[in-house]
Amino acid sequence: MGYERISDANIINEKYMDSILFEERLIDSIAADTEMEFLGEKFSMPIFMPAFSHLSNFGGRELTGLEEYSLAAKELNVLNFVGMVENDMFEKIVNTGAKTVRIVKPYADNGKVRDQMQFAEAHGAFGIGMDIDHIFGTSGYDICMGENMTAQSADMLRSYVEASKLPFIVKGVLSVRDALLCADIGAKAIIVSHHHGRLPYAVPPMMILPEIKEALKGRDVRIIVDCGIASGSDVYKAIALGADAAAVGRAMLPSLEKDGTNGVKSCFSNIRDELRYVMSFTGFSKVRDIDGSALRFTR
Ligand SMILES: Cc1cc2nc3c(=O)[nH]c(=O)nc-3n(C[C@H](O)[C@H](O)[C@H](O)COP(=O)(O)O)c2cc1C
């Protein structure tokens, strides 16, 4: 039999997540509750919106997909994220009333980075951040939607943190080394992610998560995980391995496309219900109590 090489980090990631199984702990268990706290605010579940961009008006509807999922975030009381957008679109998103983190691109035009961060702060963002895993393309620095990206030093990141009163979140952390640098520059949270497989053979975020969690012990840095998270079981595994919350991106796209805000609400509610179910089955009634003791690793 031939051996087929797999470099796609999305496939490697799915296989890793599916290799983790649950024990049951039913005696003395009570029905779980999915409320949680993140950076001083209460949310209904540890399941956050993704930092998306480029979503236009699905089905010819009036609002863009970005606004539709932001409305769902507001109605569900979950933390909202948005990625590469111009200021006018950011304003529409924040005006939905969703608590929103703006993830700014590592633009080569540093004035644009600072302008977008300042705009976010002035218009009521919950937090700001940067996706540091979108610096490189295969020919050098990446170009996205005609915008050049460039390298970001620790000093540059620190200067963004110092320029704002908002919590700063670094997205695209996939090593203990970068996680510790994020703590050093004063980031309040990181998103452990490979940005849907930008790097071939990228380590599954959940595989490296326990090491990152351990390295950040005693540092004031919260952890979010994304990539391939599509069910309550996936969210549970992320939390059990050390995350405070997980973000669901591509898995909610079909519901968003079909039914807009209501589709996303129903998708997230289903994921939350499965999370609650697995928590109850494994003996954890509160999100903050979940640990890895009910996980079984099969590889
Ligand atoms: C259509 C689309 C647009 C995205 N735009 C951004 C972006 O502008 N900024 C960013 O940090 N990540 C962006 N992402 C990456 C997601 O935030 C997320 O990290 C990635 O899709 C992995 O999560 P998932 O597997 O749940 O989709 C985008 C992803 C998709 C599919």
mmCIF file of C-alpha atoms and ligand atoms in Angstrom:
data_model
loop_
_atom_site.group_PDB
_atom_site.id
_atom_site.type_symbol
_atom_site.label_atom_id
_atom_site.label_comp_id
_atom_site.label_asym_id
_atom_site.label_seq_id
_atom_site.Cartn_x
_atom_site.Cartn_y
_atom_site.Cartn_z
ATOM 1 C CA MET A 1 0.000 0.000 0.000
ATOM 2 C CA GLY A 2 1.259 3.472 -0.896
ATOM 3 C CA TYR A 3 1.770 6.110 1.747
ATOM 4 C CA GLU A 4 0.108 9.431 0.990
ATOM 5 C CA ARG A 5 1.842 12.476 2.458
ATOM 6 C CA ILE A 6 -0.434 15.037 4.091
ATOM 7 C CA SER A 7 0.938 18.542 4.550
ATOM 8 C CA ASP A 8 -2.413 20.296 5.039
ATOM 9 C CA ALA A 9 -2.458 21.529 8.625
ATOM 10 C CA ASN A 10 -6.283 21.455 8.594
ATOM 11 C CA ILE A 11 -6.304 17.697 8.031
ATOM 12 C CA ILE A 12 -3.535 17.095 10.571
ATOM 13 C CA ASN A 13 -5.512 19.217 13.024
ATOM 14 C CA GLU A 14 -8.796 17.368 12.546
ATOM 15 C CA LYS A 15 -7.095 13.999 13.001
ATOM 16 C CA TYR A 16 -5.479 15.212 16.210
ATOM 17 C CA MET A 17 -8.697 16.615 17.662
ATOM 18 C CA ASP A 18 -10.612 13.436 16.810
ATOM 19 C CA SER A 19 -7.988 11.275 18.490
ATOM 20 C CA ILE A 20 -8.907 12.713 21.915
ATOM 21 C CA LEU A 21 -11.727 10.839 23.681
ATOM 22 C CA PHE A 22 -13.770 11.388 26.851
ATOM 23 C CA GLU A 23 -14.290 9.380 30.015
ATOM 24 C CA GLU A 24 -17.669 9.637 31.734
ATOM 25 C CA ARG A 25 -18.005 10.853 35.351
ATOM 26 C CA LEU A 26 -21.691 10.669 36.109
ATOM 27 C CA ILE A 27 -22.010 10.029 39.810
ATOM 28 C CA ASP A 28 -22.594 13.346 41.637
ATOM 29 C CA SER A 29 -22.691 15.229 38.300
ATOM 30 C CA ILE A 30 -25.231 17.989 37.780
ATOM 31 C CA ALA A 31 -26.391 19.735 34.597
ATOM 32 C CA ALA A 32 -23.683 22.162 33.494
ATOM 33 C CA ASP A 33 -23.833 25.880 32.806
ATOM 34 C CA THR A 34 -21.787 27.482 30.014
ATOM 35 C CA GLU A 35 -21.489 31.064 31.270
ATOM 36 C CA MET A 36 -17.961 32.399 31.518
ATOM 37 C CA GLU A 37 -15.911 35.516 32.197
ATOM 38 C CA PHE A 38 -13.316 36.914 29.827
ATOM 39 C CA LEU A 39 -11.243 40.065 30.387
ATOM 40 C CA GLY A 40 -13.681 41.375 32.970
ATOM 41 C CA GLU A 41 -16.931 40.721 31.054
ATOM 42 C CA LYS A 42 -19.483 37.933 31.368
ATOM 43 C CA PHE A 43 -20.393 35.942 28.244
ATOM 44 C CA SER A 44 -23.006 33.244 27.754
ATOM 45 C CA MET A 45 -20.549 30.651 26.465
ATOM 46 C CA PRO A 46 -16.814 30.200 25.886
ATOM 47 C CA ILE A 47 -17.450 30.169 22.140
ATOM 48 C CA PHE A 48 -16.403 33.311 20.276
ATOM 49 C CA MET A 49 -16.927 34.645 16.764
ATOM 50 C CA PRO A 50 -13.967 34.388 14.357
ATOM 51 C CA ALA A 51 -11.869 37.293 13.058
ATOM 52 C CA PHE A 52 -13.376 37.171 9.587
ATOM 53 C CA SER A 53 -13.138 39.546 6.638
ATOM 54 C CA HIS A 54 -14.170 39.549 2.964
ATOM 55 C CA LEU A 55 -17.782 38.467 3.626
ATOM 56 C CA SER A 56 -20.185 40.272 1.335
ATOM 57 C CA ASN A 57 -23.982 40.216 1.284
ATOM 58 C CA PHE A 58 -25.062 36.587 1.155
ATOM 59 C CA GLY A 59 -28.197 35.877 -0.871
ATOM 60 C CA GLY A 60 -28.455 39.550 -1.823
ATOM 61 C CA ARG A 61 -29.454 40.396 1.761
ATOM 62 C CA GLU A 62 -29.102 43.968 3.019
ATOM 63 C CA LEU A 63 -26.339 43.387 5.582
ATOM 64 C CA THR A 64 -22.911 41.897 4.933
ATOM 65 C CA GLY A 65 -22.053 38.559 6.486
ATOM 66 C CA LEU A 66 -19.756 40.426 8.888
ATOM 67 C CA GLU A 67 -22.663 42.498 10.219
ATOM 68 C CA GLU A 68 -24.981 39.484 10.303
ATOM 69 C CA TYR A 69 -22.653 37.421 12.482
ATOM 70 C CA SER A 70 -21.908 40.463 14.661
ATOM 71 C CA LEU A 71 -25.642 40.810 15.335
ATOM 72 C CA ALA A 72 -25.699 37.146 16.302
ATOM 73 C CA ALA A 73 -22.791 37.793 18.697
ATOM 74 C CA LYS A 74 -24.743 40.633 20.294
ATOM 75 C CA GLU A 75 -27.922 38.564 20.654
ATOM 76 C CA LEU A 76 -26.088 35.508 21.977
ATOM 77 C CA ASN A 77 -23.820 37.587 24.236
ATOM 78 C CA VAL A 78 -20.599 36.103 22.888
ATOM 79 C CA LEU A 79 -17.386 37.974 22.183
ATOM 80 C CA ASN A 80 -17.196 39.179 18.590
ATOM 81 C CA PHE A 81 -14.086 39.462 16.413
ATOM 82 C CA VAL A 82 -13.493 41.055 13.050
ATOM 83 C CA GLY A 83 -10.440 40.907 10.785
ATOM 84 C CA MET A 84 -9.335 42.932 7.766
ATOM 85 C CA VAL A 85 -11.889 45.711 7.253
ATOM 86 C CA GLU A 86 -11.699 49.428 6.596
ATOM 87 C CA ASN A 87 -12.874 51.889 9.259
ATOM 88 C CA ASP A 88 -16.340 52.460 7.780
ATOM 89 C CA MET A 89 -17.123 48.748 7.960
ATOM 90 C CA PHE A 90 -15.653 48.494 11.445
ATOM 91 C CA GLU A 91 -17.999 51.249 12.554
ATOM 92 C CA LYS A 92 -21.017 49.364 11.169
ATOM 93 C CA ILE A 93 -19.897 46.231 12.980
ATOM 94 C CA VAL A 94 -19.396 47.898 16.328
ATOM 95 C CA ASN A 95 -22.722 49.695 15.906
ATOM 96 C CA THR A 96 -24.487 46.318 16.009
ATOM 97 C CA GLY A 97 -23.819 46.534 19.744
ATOM 98 C CA ALA A 98 -21.623 43.418 19.767
ATOM 99 C CA LYS A 99 -18.577 43.557 22.043
ATOM 100 C CA THR A 100 -15.987 43.445 19.286
ATOM 101 C CA VAL A 101 -12.237 42.892 19.073
ATOM 102 C CA ARG A 102 -10.642 44.374 15.979
ATOM 103 C CA ILE A 103 -7.776 42.274 14.631
ATOM 104 C CA VAL A 104 -5.693 44.624 12.478
ATOM 105 C CA LYS A 105 -3.432 43.223 9.743
ATOM 106 C CA PRO A 106 0.354 43.569 9.958
ATOM 107 C CA TYR A 107 0.227 46.225 7.226
ATOM 108 C CA ALA A 108 3.523 47.499 5.847
ATOM 109 C CA ASP A 109 1.934 50.923 6.173
ATOM 110 C CA ASN A 110 2.393 51.313 9.912
ATOM 111 C CA GLY A 111 0.333 54.493 9.863
ATOM 112 C CA LYS A 112 -2.622 52.378 8.744
ATOM 113 C CA VAL A 113 -2.083 49.944 11.615
ATOM 114 C CA ARG A 114 -2.087 52.787 14.132
ATOM 115 C CA ASP A 115 -5.027 54.551 12.486
ATOM 116 C CA GLN A 116 -7.180 51.399 12.538
ATOM 117 C CA MET A 117 -6.301 50.694 16.167
ATOM 118 C CA GLN A 118 -7.033 54.274 17.229
ATOM 119 C CA PHE A 119 -10.295 54.259 15.268
ATOM 120 C CA ALA A 120 -11.333 51.032 17.000
ATOM 121 C CA GLU A 121 -10.613 52.487 20.429
ATOM 122 C CA ALA A 122 -12.424 55.742 19.663
ATOM 123 C CA HIS A 123 -15.484 53.826 18.395
ATOM 124 C CA GLY A 124 -15.989 51.539 21.365
ATOM 125 C CA ALA A 125 -14.081 48.353 20.523
ATOM 126 C CA PHE A 126 -13.791 45.785 23.305
ATOM 127 C CA GLY A 127 -10.195 45.082 22.337
ATOM 128 C CA ILE A 128 -7.658 45.360 19.544
ATOM 129 C CA GLY A 129 -5.021 43.026 18.205
ATOM 130 C CA MET A 130 -3.048 41.780 15.250
ATOM 131 C CA ASP A 131 -2.839 38.509 13.292
ATOM 132 C CA ILE A 132 0.919 38.009 13.253
ATOM 133 C CA ASP A 133 0.551 34.843 11.176
ATOM 134 C CA HIS A 134 -0.352 36.881 8.108
ATOM 135 C CA ILE A 135 3.072 38.476 7.591
ATOM 136 C CA PHE A 136 4.553 36.096 5.042
ATOM 137 C CA GLY A 137 3.504 34.879 1.620
ATOM 138 C CA THR A 138 5.433 32.380 -0.462
ATOM 139 C CA SER A 139 7.273 35.174 -2.304
ATOM 140 C CA GLY A 140 8.321 37.088 0.807
ATOM 141 C CA TYR A 141 5.988 39.450 2.630
ATOM 142 C CA ASP A 142 2.366 38.768 1.754
ATOM 143 C CA ILE A 143 0.065 41.023 -0.214
ATOM 144 C CA CYS A 144 -3.607 40.729 0.765
ATOM 145 C CA MET A 145 -6.339 42.604 -1.125
ATOM 146 C CA GLY A 146 -3.612 44.830 -2.612
ATOM 147 C CA GLU A 147 -2.164 45.674 0.828
ATOM 148 C CA ASN A 148 1.465 44.856 1.629
ATOM 149 C CA MET A 149 2.246 43.145 4.920
ATOM 150 C CA THR A 150 5.501 43.358 6.830
ATOM 151 C CA ALA A 151 7.505 41.946 9.756
ATOM 152 C CA GLN A 152 6.420 42.908 13.278
ATOM 153 C CA SER A 153 9.097 43.123 15.968
ATOM 154 C CA ALA A 154 8.370 42.689 19.673
ATOM 155 C CA ASP A 155 9.049 46.418 20.086
ATOM 156 C CA MET A 156 6.441 47.286 17.454
ATOM 157 C CA LEU A 157 3.872 45.062 19.151
ATOM 158 C CA ARG A 158 4.728 46.601 22.523
ATOM 159 C CA SER A 159 4.199 50.075 21.071
ATOM 160 C CA TYR A 160 0.639 49.111 19.961
ATOM 161 C CA VAL A 161 -0.069 47.801 23.468
ATOM 162 C CA GLU A 162 1.247 51.002 25.034
ATOM 163 C CA ALA A 163 -0.668 53.277 22.659
ATOM 164 C CA SER A 164 -4.077 51.993 23.785
ATOM 165 C CA LYS A 165 -6.050 51.432 26.961
ATOM 166 C CA LEU A 166 -7.813 48.455 25.375
ATOM 167 C CA PRO A 167 -6.718 44.865 25.925
ATOM 168 C CA PHE A 168 -4.365 43.764 23.128
ATOM 169 C CA ILE A 169 -4.787 40.286 21.636
ATOM 170 C CA VAL A 170 -2.146 38.613 19.486
ATOM 171 C CA LYS A 171 -3.650 36.206 16.965
ATOM 172 C CA GLY A 172 -1.601 33.439 15.400
ATOM 173 C CA VAL A 173 0.546 32.183 18.259
ATOM 174 C CA LEU A 174 1.788 28.643 17.736
ATOM 175 C CA SER A 175 4.849 28.282 19.970
ATOM 176 C CA VAL A 176 5.845 28.722 23.600
ATOM 177 C CA ARG A 177 8.443 31.200 22.373
ATOM 178 C CA ASP A 178 5.912 33.567 20.813
ATOM 179 C CA ALA A 179 3.466 33.097 23.701
ATOM 180 C CA LEU A 180 6.127 34.230 26.197
ATOM 181 C CA LEU A 181 6.999 37.222 24.005
ATOM 182 C CA CYS A 182 3.297 38.148 23.955
ATOM 183 C CA ALA A 183 3.277 38.067 27.763
ATOM 184 C CA ASP A 184 6.440 40.215 27.830
ATOM 185 C CA ILE A 185 4.997 42.907 25.569
ATOM 186 C CA GLY A 186 1.852 43.157 27.697
ATOM 187 C CA ALA A 187 -0.723 41.327 25.539
ATOM 188 C CA LYS A 188 -3.840 40.455 27.553
ATOM 189 C CA ALA A 189 -4.735 37.439 25.411
ATOM 190 C CA ILE A 190 -3.442 35.296 22.588
ATOM 191 C CA ILE A 191 -5.217 33.256 19.954
ATOM 192 C CA VAL A 192 -3.480 29.936 19.445
ATOM 193 C CA SER A 193 -4.071 29.333 15.763
ATOM 194 C CA HIS A 194 -2.518 28.451 12.407
ATOM 195 C CA HIS A 195 -5.028 30.668 10.576
ATOM 196 C CA HIS A 196 -6.732 27.778 8.740
ATOM 197 C CA GLY A 197 -3.483 26.150 7.705
ATOM 198 C CA ARG A 198 -1.294 28.943 6.360
ATOM 199 C CA LEU A 199 1.793 26.894 7.276
ATOM 200 C CA PRO A 200 2.112 23.332 5.947
ATOM 201 C CA TYR A 201 2.579 20.798 8.740
ATOM 202 C CA ALA A 202 1.636 23.432 11.335
ATOM 203 C CA VAL A 203 1.246 21.810 14.740
ATOM 204 C CA PRO A 204 -2.427 21.408 15.758
ATOM 205 C CA PRO A 205 -3.256 24.293 18.105
ATOM 206 C CA MET A 206 -4.656 21.847 20.670
ATOM 207 C CA MET A 207 -1.452 19.798 20.590
ATOM 208 C CA ILE A 208 0.709 22.744 21.619
ATOM 209 C CA LEU A 209 -1.877 24.361 23.881
ATOM 210 C CA PRO A 210 -0.928 22.541 27.131
ATOM 211 C CA GLU A 211 2.717 23.641 26.723
ATOM 212 C CA ILE A 212 1.655 27.228 26.122
ATOM 213 C CA LYS A 213 -0.705 27.126 29.096
ATOM 214 C CA GLU A 214 2.075 25.819 31.336
ATOM 215 C CA ALA A 215 4.554 28.435 30.077
ATOM 216 C CA LEU A 216 2.070 31.250 30.759
ATOM 217 C CA LYS A 217 1.364 30.141 34.343
ATOM 218 C CA GLY A 218 1.403 33.199 36.599
ATOM 219 C CA ARG A 219 1.316 35.606 33.626
ATOM 220 C CA ASP A 220 -1.830 37.638 33.044
ATOM 221 C CA VAL A 221 -2.584 36.302 29.551
ATOM 222 C CA ARG A 222 -5.854 34.640 28.536
ATOM 223 C CA ILE A 223 -5.933 32.000 25.804
ATOM 224 C CA ILE A 224 -8.332 31.510 22.893
ATOM 225 C CA VAL A 225 -7.964 28.710 20.356
ATOM 226 C CA ASP A 226 -9.271 28.418 16.814
ATOM 227 C CA CYS A 227 -8.867 26.230 13.713
ATOM 228 C CA GLY A 228 -11.301 23.503 12.806
ATOM 229 C CA ILE A 229 -13.469 23.913 15.903
ATOM 230 C CA ALA A 230 -16.936 22.807 14.848
ATOM 231 C CA SER A 231 -18.701 21.183 17.792
ATOM 232 C CA GLY A 232 -19.232 21.396 21.525
ATOM 233 C CA SER A 233 -16.883 18.451 21.923
ATOM 234 C CA ASP A 234 -14.146 20.401 20.127
ATOM 235 C CA VAL A 235 -14.742 23.420 22.372
ATOM 236 C CA TYR A 236 -14.626 21.201 25.463
ATOM 237 C CA LYS A 237 -11.284 19.701 24.359
ATOM 238 C CA ALA A 238 -9.841 23.187 23.794
ATOM 239 C CA ILE A 239 -10.835 24.267 27.294
ATOM 240 C CA ALA A 240 -9.746 21.012 28.897
ATOM 241 C CA LEU A 241 -6.321 21.467 27.290
ATOM 242 C CA GLY A 242 -5.885 24.981 28.653
ATOM 243 C CA ALA A 243 -7.923 27.507 26.655
ATOM 244 C CA ASP A 244 -10.342 30.002 28.178
ATOM 245 C CA ALA A 245 -12.466 29.980 25.019
ATOM 246 C CA ALA A 246 -12.565 28.765 21.423
ATOM 247 C CA ALA A 247 -13.549 30.576 18.230
ATOM 248 C CA VAL A 248 -15.686 28.962 15.550
ATOM 249 C CA GLY A 249 -15.051 30.204 12.015
ATOM 250 C CA ARG A 250 -15.561 28.171 8.869
ATOM 251 C CA ALA A 251 -17.937 25.762 10.621
ATOM 252 C CA MET A 252 -20.538 28.517 10.936
ATOM 253 C CA LEU A 253 -20.246 29.749 7.345
ATOM 254 C CA PRO A 254 -22.957 27.498 5.800
ATOM 255 C CA SER A 255 -25.487 28.643 8.467
ATOM 256 C CA LEU A 256 -24.463 32.276 7.996
ATOM 257 C CA GLU A 257 -24.776 32.027 4.242
ATOM 258 C CA LYS A 258 -28.170 30.349 4.369
ATOM 259 C CA ASP A 259 -29.958 32.051 7.256
ATOM 260 C CA GLY A 260 -27.820 35.042 8.276
ATOM 261 C CA THR A 261 -28.012 36.117 11.923
ATOM 262 C CA ASN A 262 -30.572 33.430 12.803
ATOM 263 C CA GLY A 263 -28.427 30.759 11.165
ATOM 264 C CA VAL A 264 -25.391 31.755 13.229
ATOM 265 C CA LYS A 265 -27.489 31.903 16.402
ATOM 266 C CA SER A 266 -28.772 28.421 15.822
ATOM 267 C CA CYS A 267 -25.299 27.080 14.899
ATOM 268 C CA PHE A 268 -23.735 28.554 18.061
ATOM 269 C CA SER A 269 -26.645 27.384 20.235
ATOM 270 C CA ASN A 270 -26.168 23.827 18.973
ATOM 271 C CA ILE A 271 -22.440 23.966 19.718
ATOM 272 C CA ARG A 272 -23.175 25.386 23.191
ATOM 273 C CA ASP A 273 -25.728 22.634 23.879
ATOM 274 C CA GLU A 274 -23.227 19.937 22.984
ATOM 275 C CA LEU A 275 -20.594 21.610 25.171
ATOM 276 C CA ARG A 276 -23.035 21.632 28.105
ATOM 277 C CA TYR A 277 -23.866 17.975 27.466
ATOM 278 C CA VAL A 278 -20.224 16.875 27.437
ATOM 279 C CA MET A 279 -19.495 18.972 30.533
ATOM 280 C CA SER A 280 -22.370 17.297 32.383
ATOM 281 C CA PHE A 281 -21.239 13.836 31.270
ATOM 282 C CA THR A 282 -17.678 14.448 32.424
ATOM 283 C CA GLY A 283 -18.567 15.964 35.788
ATOM 284 C CA PHE A 284 -17.876 19.660 35.232
ATOM 285 C CA SER A 285 -20.746 22.003 35.995
ATOM 286 C CA LYS A 286 -18.821 25.270 35.390
ATOM 287 C CA VAL A 287 -16.590 26.244 32.486
ATOM 288 C CA ARG A 288 -13.839 27.492 34.802
ATOM 289 C CA ASP A 289 -13.592 24.063 36.467
ATOM 290 C CA ILE A 290 -12.991 22.060 33.277
ATOM 291 C CA ASP A 291 -9.606 20.367 33.267
ATOM 292 C CA GLY A 292 -8.014 17.610 31.218
ATOM 293 C CA SER A 293 -8.698 14.780 33.663
ATOM 294 C CA ALA A 294 -11.535 13.273 31.580
ATOM 295 C CA LEU A 295 -9.533 13.238 28.334
ATOM 296 C CA ARG A 296 -8.056 10.059 26.883
ATOM 297 C CA PHE A 297 -5.325 10.427 24.287
ATOM 298 C CA THR A 298 -5.294 7.667 21.704
ATOM 299 C CA ARG A 299 -2.058 8.757 20.031
HETATM 300 C C1 LIG B 1 -13.288 34.103 4.855
HETATM 301 C C2 LIG B 1 -12.247 34.199 5.930
HETATM 302 C C3 LIG B 1 -11.711 35.444 6.226
HETATM 303 C C4 LIG B 1 -10.757 35.564 7.250
HETATM 304 N N1 LIG B 1 -10.232 36.792 7.516
HETATM 305 C C5 LIG B 1 -9.354 36.932 8.545
HETATM 306 C C6 LIG B 1 -8.819 38.219 8.879
HETATM 307 O O1 LIG B 1 -9.067 39.222 8.220
HETATM 308 N N2 LIG B 1 -8.007 38.297 9.961
HETATM 309 C C7 LIG B 1 -7.673 37.198 10.707
HETATM 310 O O2 LIG B 1 -6.949 37.333 11.689
HETATM 311 N N3 LIG B 1 -8.133 35.974 10.388
HETATM 312 C C8 LIG B 1 -8.955 35.818 9.335
HETATM 313 N N4 LIG B 1 -9.443 34.575 9.021
HETATM 314 C C9 LIG B 1 -8.983 33.414 9.807
HETATM 315 C C10 LIG B 1 -9.963 33.042 10.907
HETATM 316 O O3 LIG B 1 -10.093 34.077 11.868
HETATM 317 C C11 LIG B 1 -9.520 31.766 11.637
HETATM 318 O O4 LIG B 1 -8.275 31.980 12.280
HETATM 319 C C12 LIG B 1 -9.352 30.561 10.716
HETATM 320 O O5 LIG B 1 -10.357 30.507 9.722
HETATM 321 C C13 LIG B 1 -9.332 29.260 11.515
HETATM 322 O O6 LIG B 1 -10.531 29.053 12.202
HETATM 323 P P1 LIG B 1 -11.692 28.102 11.575
HETATM 324 O O7 LIG B 1 -11.053 26.800 11.224
HETATM 325 O O8 LIG B 1 -12.694 27.992 12.684
HETATM 326 O O9 LIG B 1 -12.215 28.797 10.362
HETATM 327 C C14 LIG B 1 -10.347 34.419 7.967
HETATM 328 C C15 LIG B 1 -10.892 33.174 7.647
HETATM 329 C C16 LIG B 1 -11.821 33.053 6.639
HETATM 330 C C17 LIG B 1 -12.364 31.690 6.312
#
